[in-house]
């Protein structure tokens, strides 16, 4: 390779990488007309409970901003592309124009001939619809692009004739320039290329993708074609293959974005005319003529073609499975040859494919791809959350409390769209649980696009949105770990553009624990007027914390007479050693019995279970009943209250059960 060829390769690579970067940055711009909804929220603690207040919503609509990018860039001192061309040849220089604004736009196109020693003839701009780098029949000459959406690109060719009178060493610099139709202040100039006249061999190389748009996970076929458009035979160069020197016109192509997961498809490399296929697993440092048994290790392919007489052509194809991020993927191939007299030349060609991926993803907080490593964080309410893969779990939550999970949504695709949030049917939370969604640090989610499903608003490609998932556990929730299945809120997200493309993450409570657990039973289901009923009431501190200032109450139905017996004094622990002392009192005003725990501190220890008994007779006449319809009955309400001090502060917990006798 000559020093000049090395410089050209560097310029081409730099220019196209810059073009790719501009597309990636563009994806962060909100489209014109986007409705951005914002609200503020404050969290505070009062008497040990966490409270959250939310402000009103503020709306902002994004105005149009226009922009244009043409790549590769170049100046006369550092042209973006250089081609060797014989006298009488047709020059064809590929460019890519991208709408870098946030609104639809068209662009006017012109060419400016700079310093030159030959005058390009019939210069025009072609819409390269198939992206193969050559003007084909049916591809129109244009002076203005069609309407391009935000982030959309169009491949262009600057095409002209080299006069037959041109001599070796003649040159011409040409600049492709563009201007926004919507905003004439937005232009792109200094996209200069150079055409150099040669009467030696000259390989023109092109590269294209089939199809030009491919879904993530799909397969694209790269097609690389070359033609000797020069006046002399193009000879091969020497390449070491399996350690042995082999001569041929050497075409090489790295698997683009190999580090991002793109992979060569086994058995797909072929060339015409037949030559020597080559594979590399070290980026082209060494080559082998035997395809590796594991195609995933192939990160570059090559082919050695025989000498090419003037006008002769060659081509190679290979397939690649696409796993790199969504967006425009630009790839560069090269061909090295001897143009005559031992002068080794290298020509390069760029091809591009647009990778489609509208899928949004959701995962644990800061791990939207579902690749959490098993680390922990503490939630706003003090719960310890563990993030593993696509699961966020807390070891326990208490009945009556709320578990506050945080999930991260990411738009990994290249479509700007609202993303809906809902509870997936695979959720196993029983009736009584309430799950709500809100912005983390903001207000509740709303339906911004009117499809009837709450969403996080418009999400840009690559943008992350954090949401809070509040799982409220009812007071009467079943305790335990749900027979090992745990308590799972499965969160489903889907892009509004295609609701079938969805993703799930799981927010799990391993175990439901309780503070008070109460049970009340009566010795019969039916009774006659004047019958004596015996109520047996058990209470338990089901938490791991002592309950202070405990008080237990049984409100009797007015269909019962004044109690004849009430448990009073020492209550033994049915779950082990120890006891507590209660003082019972009866109030005629509200017909209730209250047991105050008179042990020091009024404490019911963790795990303590005790039994209280009340005996009372049914009233003598129906007219004295409190509940007469639909059938005469008596109802009792049994409740317990006390102070619990887990992490986050002291809270007072009330629990109540009831029963009835007809």
Short mmCIF file of C-alpha atoms in Angstrom, two decimals, residues 30-420:
data_model
loop_
_atom_site.label_atom_id
_atom_site.label_comp_id
_atom_site.label_asym_id
_atom_site.label_seq_id
_atom_site.Cartn_x
_atom_site.Cartn_y
_atom_site.Cartn_z
CA UNK A 30 -37.48 15.04 20.47
CA UNK A 31 -39.58 15.17 17.29
CA UNK A 32 -41.48 18.36 16.56
CA UNK A 33 -44.93 18.33 18.14
CA UNK A 34 -43.86 16.05 20.99
CA UNK A 35 -45.94 16.63 24.13
CA UNK A 36 -43.70 16.51 27.20
CA UNK A 37 -45.63 16.14 30.44
CA UNK A 38 -43.91 16.80 33.74
CA UNK A 39 -44.96 16.94 37.36
CA UNK A 40 -43.19 17.12 40.68
CA UNK A 41 -43.61 14.93 43.73
CA UNK A 42 -42.53 15.09 47.34
CA UNK A 43 -42.09 12.19 49.77
CA UNK A 44 -42.21 12.66 53.53
CA UNK A 45 -42.69 10.65 56.71
CA UNK A 46 -45.28 11.32 59.38
CA UNK A 47 -45.66 9.08 62.43
CA UNK A 48 -43.53 6.47 60.70
CA UNK A 49 -45.56 6.23 57.49
CA UNK A 50 -44.37 7.37 54.08
CA UNK A 51 -46.59 9.87 52.27
CA UNK A 52 -46.32 11.13 48.70
CA UNK A 53 -47.86 14.28 47.24
CA UNK A 54 -47.87 15.14 43.55
CA UNK A 55 -48.12 18.49 41.79
CA UNK A 56 -50.19 19.39 38.77
CA UNK A 57 -48.90 18.41 35.32
CA UNK A 58 -47.05 20.92 33.14
CA UNK A 59 -47.05 20.47 29.36
CA UNK A 60 -44.45 21.54 26.79
CA UNK A 61 -44.73 21.07 23.04
CA UNK A 62 -41.48 20.73 21.07
CA UNK A 63 -41.07 23.14 18.15
CA UNK A 64 -39.44 22.07 14.85
CA UNK A 65 -35.67 22.33 14.54
CA UNK A 66 -34.13 21.64 11.14
CA UNK A 67 -30.75 20.14 10.31
CA UNK A 68 -28.71 18.37 7.63
CA UNK A 69 -25.65 16.13 7.51
CA UNK A 70 -23.79 14.92 4.41
CA UNK A 71 -21.01 12.36 4.79
CA UNK A 72 -18.19 11.85 4.18
CA UNK A 73 -16.83 15.32 4.89
CA UNK A 74 -13.78 16.52 3.02
CA UNK A 75 -11.72 19.48 1.88
CA UNK A 76 -9.25 19.89 -0.97
CA UNK A 77 -6.40 19.40 1.48
CA UNK A 78 -8.06 16.32 2.96
CA UNK A 79 -10.65 14.93 0.54
CA UNK A 80 -13.21 12.51 1.94
CA UNK A 81 -12.84 10.14 -1.05
CA UNK A 82 -10.26 9.62 -3.81
CA UNK A 83 -10.77 7.54 -6.96
CA UNK A 84 -8.32 6.60 -9.73
CA UNK A 85 -10.08 6.86 -13.09
CA UNK A 86 -8.92 6.37 -16.69
CA UNK A 87 -9.65 8.92 -19.44
CA UNK A 88 -13.23 8.58 -20.69
CA UNK A 89 -14.47 6.84 -17.51
CA UNK A 90 -17.61 7.71 -15.55
CA UNK A 91 -16.91 8.80 -11.99
CA UNK A 92 -19.34 7.75 -9.24
CA UNK A 93 -18.80 9.01 -5.68
CA UNK A 94 -21.25 7.82 -2.96
CA UNK A 95 -22.59 10.09 -0.19
CA UNK A 96 -25.16 9.77 2.57
CA UNK A 97 -27.48 12.66 3.46
CA UNK A 98 -29.30 12.53 6.81
CA UNK A 99 -32.10 14.65 8.27
CA UNK A 100 -30.58 15.69 11.61
CA UNK A 101 -33.53 17.87 12.57
CA UNK A 102 -36.66 16.88 14.48
CA UNK A 103 -39.17 17.55 11.70
CA UNK A 104 -39.80 16.37 8.14
CA UNK A 105 -37.72 18.24 5.55
CA UNK A 106 -36.46 18.30 1.96
CA UNK A 107 -32.99 19.36 0.85
CA UNK A 108 -31.77 21.17 -2.26
CA UNK A 109 -28.56 19.75 -3.74
CA UNK A 110 -25.75 21.29 -5.77
CA UNK A 111 -22.20 20.41 -6.80
CA UNK A 112 -19.31 22.84 -6.87
CA UNK A 113 -16.20 22.06 -8.93
CA UNK A 114 -13.12 23.32 -7.13
CA UNK A 115 -9.49 23.25 -8.21
CA UNK A 116 -9.10 21.04 -11.29
CA UNK A 117 -6.90 20.22 -14.28
CA UNK A 118 -9.73 18.50 -16.13
CA UNK A 119 -13.34 19.64 -16.35
CA UNK A 120 -15.91 17.04 -15.21
CA UNK A 121 -18.55 16.52 -17.88
CA UNK A 122 -22.32 16.11 -17.40
CA UNK A 123 -22.06 16.35 -13.62
CA UNK A 124 -25.27 15.37 -11.82
CA UNK A 125 -26.59 13.88 -8.56
CA UNK A 126 -28.29 10.48 -8.54
CA UNK A 127 -30.57 8.97 -5.90
CA UNK A 128 -28.82 5.63 -5.33
CA UNK A 129 -31.98 3.73 -4.42
CA UNK A 130 -30.33 0.32 -4.05
CA UNK A 131 -27.26 1.74 -2.31
CA UNK A 132 -24.76 -0.15 -4.46
CA UNK A 133 -22.58 2.87 -5.21
CA UNK A 134 -23.32 2.83 -8.96
CA UNK A 135 -25.86 4.70 -11.09
CA UNK A 136 -28.30 2.05 -12.29
CA UNK A 137 -31.13 2.23 -14.84
CA UNK A 138 -34.22 3.75 -13.26
CA UNK A 139 -32.33 5.65 -10.58
CA UNK A 140 -33.25 9.32 -11.05
CA UNK A 141 -31.06 12.38 -11.22
CA UNK A 142 -32.29 14.85 -8.59
CA UNK A 143 -31.65 18.39 -7.44
CA UNK A 144 -33.83 18.04 -4.35
CA UNK A 145 -34.38 15.08 -2.05
CA UNK A 146 -37.78 13.58 -1.32
CA UNK A 147 -39.33 14.35 2.07
CA UNK A 148 -37.17 12.83 4.80
CA UNK A 149 -38.42 12.14 8.31
CA UNK A 150 -36.41 12.85 11.44
CA UNK A 151 -33.26 10.69 11.38
CA UNK A 152 -33.96 9.32 7.90
CA UNK A 153 -31.10 9.06 5.39
CA UNK A 154 -30.85 8.91 1.60
CA UNK A 155 -27.89 7.51 -0.41
CA UNK A 156 -26.65 9.82 -3.17
CA UNK A 157 -24.10 9.62 -5.98
CA UNK A 158 -22.15 12.43 -7.61
CA UNK A 159 -21.72 11.24 -11.19
CA UNK A 160 -19.73 12.79 -14.05
CA UNK A 161 -17.57 11.94 -17.05
CA UNK A 162 -13.79 12.13 -17.23
CA UNK A 163 -12.84 13.58 -20.65
CA UNK A 164 -11.02 11.24 -23.03
CA UNK A 165 -8.47 14.03 -23.44
CA UNK A 166 -7.48 13.88 -19.78
CA UNK A 167 -3.91 12.78 -19.06
CA UNK A 168 -2.33 10.77 -16.29
CA UNK A 169 -2.05 12.90 -13.16
CA UNK A 170 -4.92 15.24 -14.03
CA UNK A 171 -7.34 15.78 -11.17
CA UNK A 172 -10.54 17.51 -10.11
CA UNK A 173 -11.99 18.37 -6.69
CA UNK A 174 -15.80 18.35 -6.44
CA UNK A 175 -17.93 19.37 -3.42
CA UNK A 176 -21.49 18.10 -2.81
CA UNK A 177 -23.51 20.73 -0.95
CA UNK A 178 -26.99 20.65 0.58
CA UNK A 179 -29.44 23.17 2.05
CA UNK A 180 -32.62 22.69 4.06
CA UNK A 181 -35.78 23.73 2.20
CA UNK A 182 -37.57 24.48 5.48
CA UNK A 183 -34.71 26.56 6.94
CA UNK A 184 -32.20 28.01 4.49
CA UNK A 185 -29.75 28.73 7.31
CA UNK A 186 -29.14 24.99 7.70
CA UNK A 187 -26.54 23.89 5.16
CA UNK A 188 -23.79 21.31 4.78
CA UNK A 189 -20.73 22.10 2.65
CA UNK A 190 -17.13 20.86 2.52
CA UNK A 191 -17.92 17.35 1.36
CA UNK A 192 -15.08 17.34 -1.16
CA UNK A 193 -13.82 14.31 -3.10
CA UNK A 194 -10.96 14.02 -5.60
CA UNK A 195 -10.86 12.25 -8.97
CA UNK A 196 -7.36 11.41 -10.27
CA UNK A 197 -6.67 10.33 -13.86
CA UNK A 198 -4.54 7.23 -14.41
CA UNK A 199 -3.74 5.16 -17.49
CA UNK A 200 -2.67 2.16 -15.43
CA UNK A 201 -5.01 -0.48 -13.98
CA UNK A 202 -7.80 0.98 -11.84
CA UNK A 203 -10.18 -1.13 -9.75
CA UNK A 204 -13.54 0.45 -9.00
CA UNK A 205 -15.02 -1.18 -5.88
CA UNK A 206 -18.62 -0.99 -4.68
CA UNK A 207 -20.40 -2.52 -1.72
CA UNK A 208 -24.11 -2.94 -1.01
CA UNK A 209 -26.46 -4.71 1.39
CA UNK A 210 -29.47 -6.87 0.56
CA UNK A 211 -31.91 -5.94 2.01
CA UNK A 212 -31.07 -2.32 2.78
CA UNK A 213 -33.21 -2.51 5.94
CA UNK A 214 -33.13 -5.55 8.20
CA UNK A 215 -34.83 -6.36 11.48
CA UNK A 216 -32.60 -6.93 14.49
CA UNK A 217 -31.78 -10.64 14.59
CA UNK A 218 -32.24 -11.00 10.83
CA UNK A 219 -29.70 -11.79 8.12
CA UNK A 220 -28.18 -9.34 5.63
CA UNK A 221 -26.18 -10.30 2.53
CA UNK A 222 -23.17 -8.12 1.77
CA UNK A 223 -22.29 -7.85 -1.92
CA UNK A 224 -18.86 -6.52 -2.92
CA UNK A 225 -18.18 -5.94 -6.61
CA UNK A 226 -15.09 -4.77 -8.46
CA UNK A 227 -14.24 -3.87 -12.03
CA UNK A 228 -10.97 -2.97 -13.72
CA UNK A 229 -11.89 0.30 -15.42
CA UNK A 230 -8.25 1.08 -16.22
CA UNK A 231 -6.17 0.53 -19.35
CA UNK A 232 -3.77 -2.10 -17.98
CA UNK A 233 -4.13 -5.49 -16.33
CA UNK A 234 -4.67 -5.44 -12.56
CA UNK A 235 -2.35 -7.98 -10.97
CA UNK A 236 -2.52 -9.63 -7.59
CA UNK A 237 -0.58 -8.98 -4.42
CA UNK A 238 0.95 -11.56 -2.09
CA UNK A 239 -1.00 -12.63 0.99
CA UNK A 240 -0.05 -15.28 3.56
CA UNK A 241 -2.77 -17.94 3.72
CA UNK A 242 -2.19 -20.69 6.27
CA UNK A 243 1.38 -19.43 6.36
CA UNK A 244 1.92 -19.89 2.61
CA UNK A 245 2.28 -16.95 0.15
CA UNK A 246 -0.67 -16.80 -2.28
CA UNK A 247 -1.04 -14.18 -5.03
CA UNK A 248 -4.34 -12.56 -6.00
CA UNK A 249 -6.33 -9.34 -6.01
CA UNK A 250 -7.00 -9.23 -2.26
CA UNK A 251 -10.49 -8.23 -1.16
CA UNK A 252 -11.00 -7.95 2.59
CA UNK A 253 -13.94 -7.08 4.81
CA UNK A 254 -14.16 -7.01 8.59
CA UNK A 255 -17.44 -8.25 10.06
CA UNK A 256 -18.94 -4.87 11.00
CA UNK A 257 -19.79 -4.33 14.69
CA UNK A 258 -18.51 -7.80 15.57
CA UNK A 259 -18.02 -6.65 19.17
CA UNK A 260 -21.75 -5.80 19.30
CA UNK A 261 -22.80 -9.31 18.33
CA UNK A 262 -22.92 -9.37 14.52
CA UNK A 263 -21.84 -12.78 13.23
CA UNK A 264 -20.78 -14.41 9.97
CA UNK A 265 -23.22 -17.05 8.70
CA UNK A 266 -21.53 -20.40 8.13
CA UNK A 267 -20.98 -21.46 4.51
CA UNK A 268 -22.09 -18.14 3.03
CA UNK A 269 -18.82 -16.83 1.53
CA UNK A 270 -18.51 -17.20 -2.24
CA UNK A 271 -16.77 -15.40 -5.11
CA UNK A 272 -16.89 -15.09 -8.91
CA UNK A 273 -14.60 -15.89 -10.68
CA UNK A 274 -13.39 -18.71 -8.49
CA UNK A 275 -10.38 -17.83 -6.40
CA UNK A 276 -9.20 -18.42 -2.86
CA UNK A 277 -11.69 -17.72 -0.04
CA UNK A 278 -10.18 -16.64 3.27
CA UNK A 279 -11.39 -16.40 6.85
CA UNK A 280 -9.79 -14.70 9.83
CA UNK A 281 -10.45 -14.87 13.56
CA UNK A 282 -8.03 -12.09 14.49
CA UNK A 283 -9.27 -9.19 12.39
CA UNK A 284 -7.26 -10.00 9.26
CA UNK A 285 -3.86 -10.40 10.91
CA UNK A 286 -3.74 -14.03 9.77
CA UNK A 287 -5.82 -15.88 7.17
CA UNK A 288 -6.90 -19.45 6.56
CA UNK A 289 -8.43 -21.06 3.47
CA UNK A 290 -10.46 -23.46 5.65
CA UNK A 291 -13.65 -22.11 7.18
CA UNK A 292 -13.43 -22.39 11.00
CA UNK A 293 -15.68 -25.00 12.59
CA UNK A 294 -17.19 -22.31 14.81
CA UNK A 295 -18.45 -19.55 12.49
CA UNK A 296 -18.99 -17.22 15.45
CA UNK A 297 -15.21 -16.81 15.74
CA UNK A 298 -14.91 -15.35 12.22
CA UNK A 299 -14.45 -11.58 12.45
CA UNK A 300 -13.12 -10.90 8.94
CA UNK A 301 -13.51 -12.50 5.51
CA UNK A 302 -11.45 -12.17 2.35
CA UNK A 303 -11.03 -13.45 -1.18
CA UNK A 304 -8.10 -13.66 -3.61
CA UNK A 305 -9.16 -13.18 -7.23
CA UNK A 306 -7.07 -13.87 -10.36
CA UNK A 307 -5.62 -11.02 -12.44
CA UNK A 308 -8.22 -8.76 -14.05
CA UNK A 309 -7.88 -7.57 -17.64
CA UNK A 310 -9.37 -4.15 -18.49
CA UNK A 311 -13.16 -4.42 -18.29
CA UNK A 312 -13.16 -7.65 -16.26
CA UNK A 313 -15.25 -7.85 -13.10
CA UNK A 314 -15.30 -9.83 -9.86
CA UNK A 315 -17.74 -10.13 -6.97
CA UNK A 316 -18.08 -11.80 -3.60
CA UNK A 317 -20.97 -12.22 -1.20
CA UNK A 318 -21.37 -13.35 2.37
CA UNK A 319 -24.14 -13.30 4.93
CA UNK A 320 -24.17 -11.77 8.39
CA UNK A 321 -26.64 -12.17 11.25
CA UNK A 322 -27.44 -8.77 12.74
CA UNK A 323 -27.26 -8.30 16.50
CA UNK A 324 -25.76 -4.81 16.76
CA UNK A 325 -27.80 -1.85 18.03
CA UNK A 326 -30.56 -0.39 15.91
CA UNK A 327 -29.72 2.35 13.45
CA UNK A 328 -27.48 2.89 10.46
CA UNK A 329 -24.56 0.45 10.20
CA UNK A 330 -21.79 1.49 7.80
CA UNK A 331 -19.21 -1.05 6.68
CA UNK A 332 -16.02 -0.64 4.66
CA UNK A 333 -14.45 -3.18 2.31
CA UNK A 334 -11.10 -2.88 0.53
CA UNK A 335 -9.27 -4.35 -2.46
CA UNK A 336 -5.48 -4.32 -2.85
CA UNK A 337 -3.91 -4.85 -6.29
CA UNK A 338 -0.86 -4.10 -8.42
CA UNK A 339 -1.82 -1.37 -10.90
CA UNK A 340 1.33 -1.99 -12.96
CA UNK A 341 5.05 -1.91 -12.39
CA UNK A 342 4.78 -3.09 -8.79
CA UNK A 343 2.70 -0.10 -7.71
CA UNK A 344 0.32 -1.51 -5.07
CA UNK A 345 -2.95 0.38 -4.81
CA UNK A 346 -5.78 -0.04 -2.32
CA UNK A 347 -9.32 0.99 -3.10
CA UNK A 348 -12.13 1.11 -0.54
CA UNK A 349 -15.91 1.04 -0.70
CA UNK A 350 -18.57 1.63 1.92
CA UNK A 351 -21.91 -0.09 2.23
CA UNK A 352 -24.69 0.52 4.73
CA UNK A 353 -27.69 -1.26 6.17
CA UNK A 354 -30.36 0.19 8.42
CA UNK A 355 -31.15 -2.03 11.41
CA UNK A 356 -34.75 -1.83 12.56
CA UNK A 357 -35.62 -2.50 16.18
CA UNK A 358 -38.76 -0.89 17.60
CA UNK A 359 -38.70 -3.01 20.77
CA UNK A 360 -38.61 -1.25 24.14
CA UNK A 361 -37.16 -3.14 27.10
CA UNK A 362 -37.72 -3.00 30.86
CA UNK A 363 -35.71 -4.39 33.72
CA UNK A 364 -34.63 -3.66 37.28
CA UNK A 365 -33.59 -0.12 38.14
CA UNK A 366 -30.60 0.90 35.93
CA UNK A 367 -30.60 -2.54 34.26
CA UNK A 368 -33.25 -2.25 31.52
CA UNK A 369 -31.68 -5.08 29.50
CA UNK A 370 -32.44 -7.54 32.30
CA UNK A 371 -28.79 -8.17 33.10
CA UNK A 372 -28.68 -7.12 36.75
CA UNK A 373 -25.70 -8.69 38.56
CA UNK A 374 -27.35 -9.51 41.90
CA UNK A 375 -26.61 -6.22 43.67
CA UNK A 376 -28.89 -4.45 46.16
CA UNK A 377 -30.31 -1.03 46.89
CA UNK A 378 -32.63 0.39 49.54
CA UNK A 379 -36.02 1.65 48.40
CA UNK A 380 -37.54 4.95 49.46
CA UNK A 381 -39.57 3.12 52.12
CA UNK A 382 -36.52 1.31 53.50
CA UNK A 383 -36.98 -2.09 51.85
CA UNK A 384 -33.85 -3.88 50.68
CA UNK A 385 -34.19 -4.69 46.97
CA UNK A 386 -32.03 -7.29 45.20
CA UNK A 387 -31.63 -7.06 41.40
CA UNK A 388 -30.79 -10.30 39.60
CA UNK A 389 -31.13 -10.63 35.83
CA UNK A 390 -34.70 -9.44 35.06
CA UNK A 391 -35.97 -9.75 38.64
CA UNK A 392 -36.25 -7.24 41.48
CA UNK A 393 -37.16 -8.80 44.81
CA UNK A 394 -37.48 -7.84 48.44
CA UNK A 395 -37.33 -10.52 51.14
CA UNK A 396 -40.61 -9.47 52.76
CA UNK A 397 -43.36 -6.90 53.05
CA UNK A 398 -45.94 -6.53 55.78
CA UNK A 399 -49.68 -6.76 55.39
CA UNK A 400 -51.07 -3.25 55.05
CA UNK A 401 -47.80 -1.80 53.77
CA UNK A 402 -46.60 -0.85 50.28
CA UNK A 403 -43.54 -2.30 48.53
CA UNK A 404 -42.02 0.35 46.26
CA UNK A 405 -40.03 -1.05 43.32
CA UNK A 406 -38.16 0.96 40.68
CA UNK A 407 -37.85 -0.28 37.10
CA UNK A 408 -36.01 1.23 34.13
CA UNK A 409 -37.51 1.36 30.64
CA UNK A 410 -35.25 1.89 27.63
CA UNK A 411 -36.14 2.46 24.01
CA UNK A 412 -33.43 0.31 22.41
CA UNK A 413 -35.02 0.74 19.01
CA UNK A 414 -34.90 3.54 16.50
CA UNK A 415 -38.55 4.57 16.65
CA UNK A 416 -39.67 7.47 18.83
CA UNK A 417 -42.94 6.43 20.45
CA UNK A 418 -44.99 6.39 23.67
CA UNK A 419 -44.38 3.25 25.74
CA UNK A 420 -47.36 1.73 27.54
#
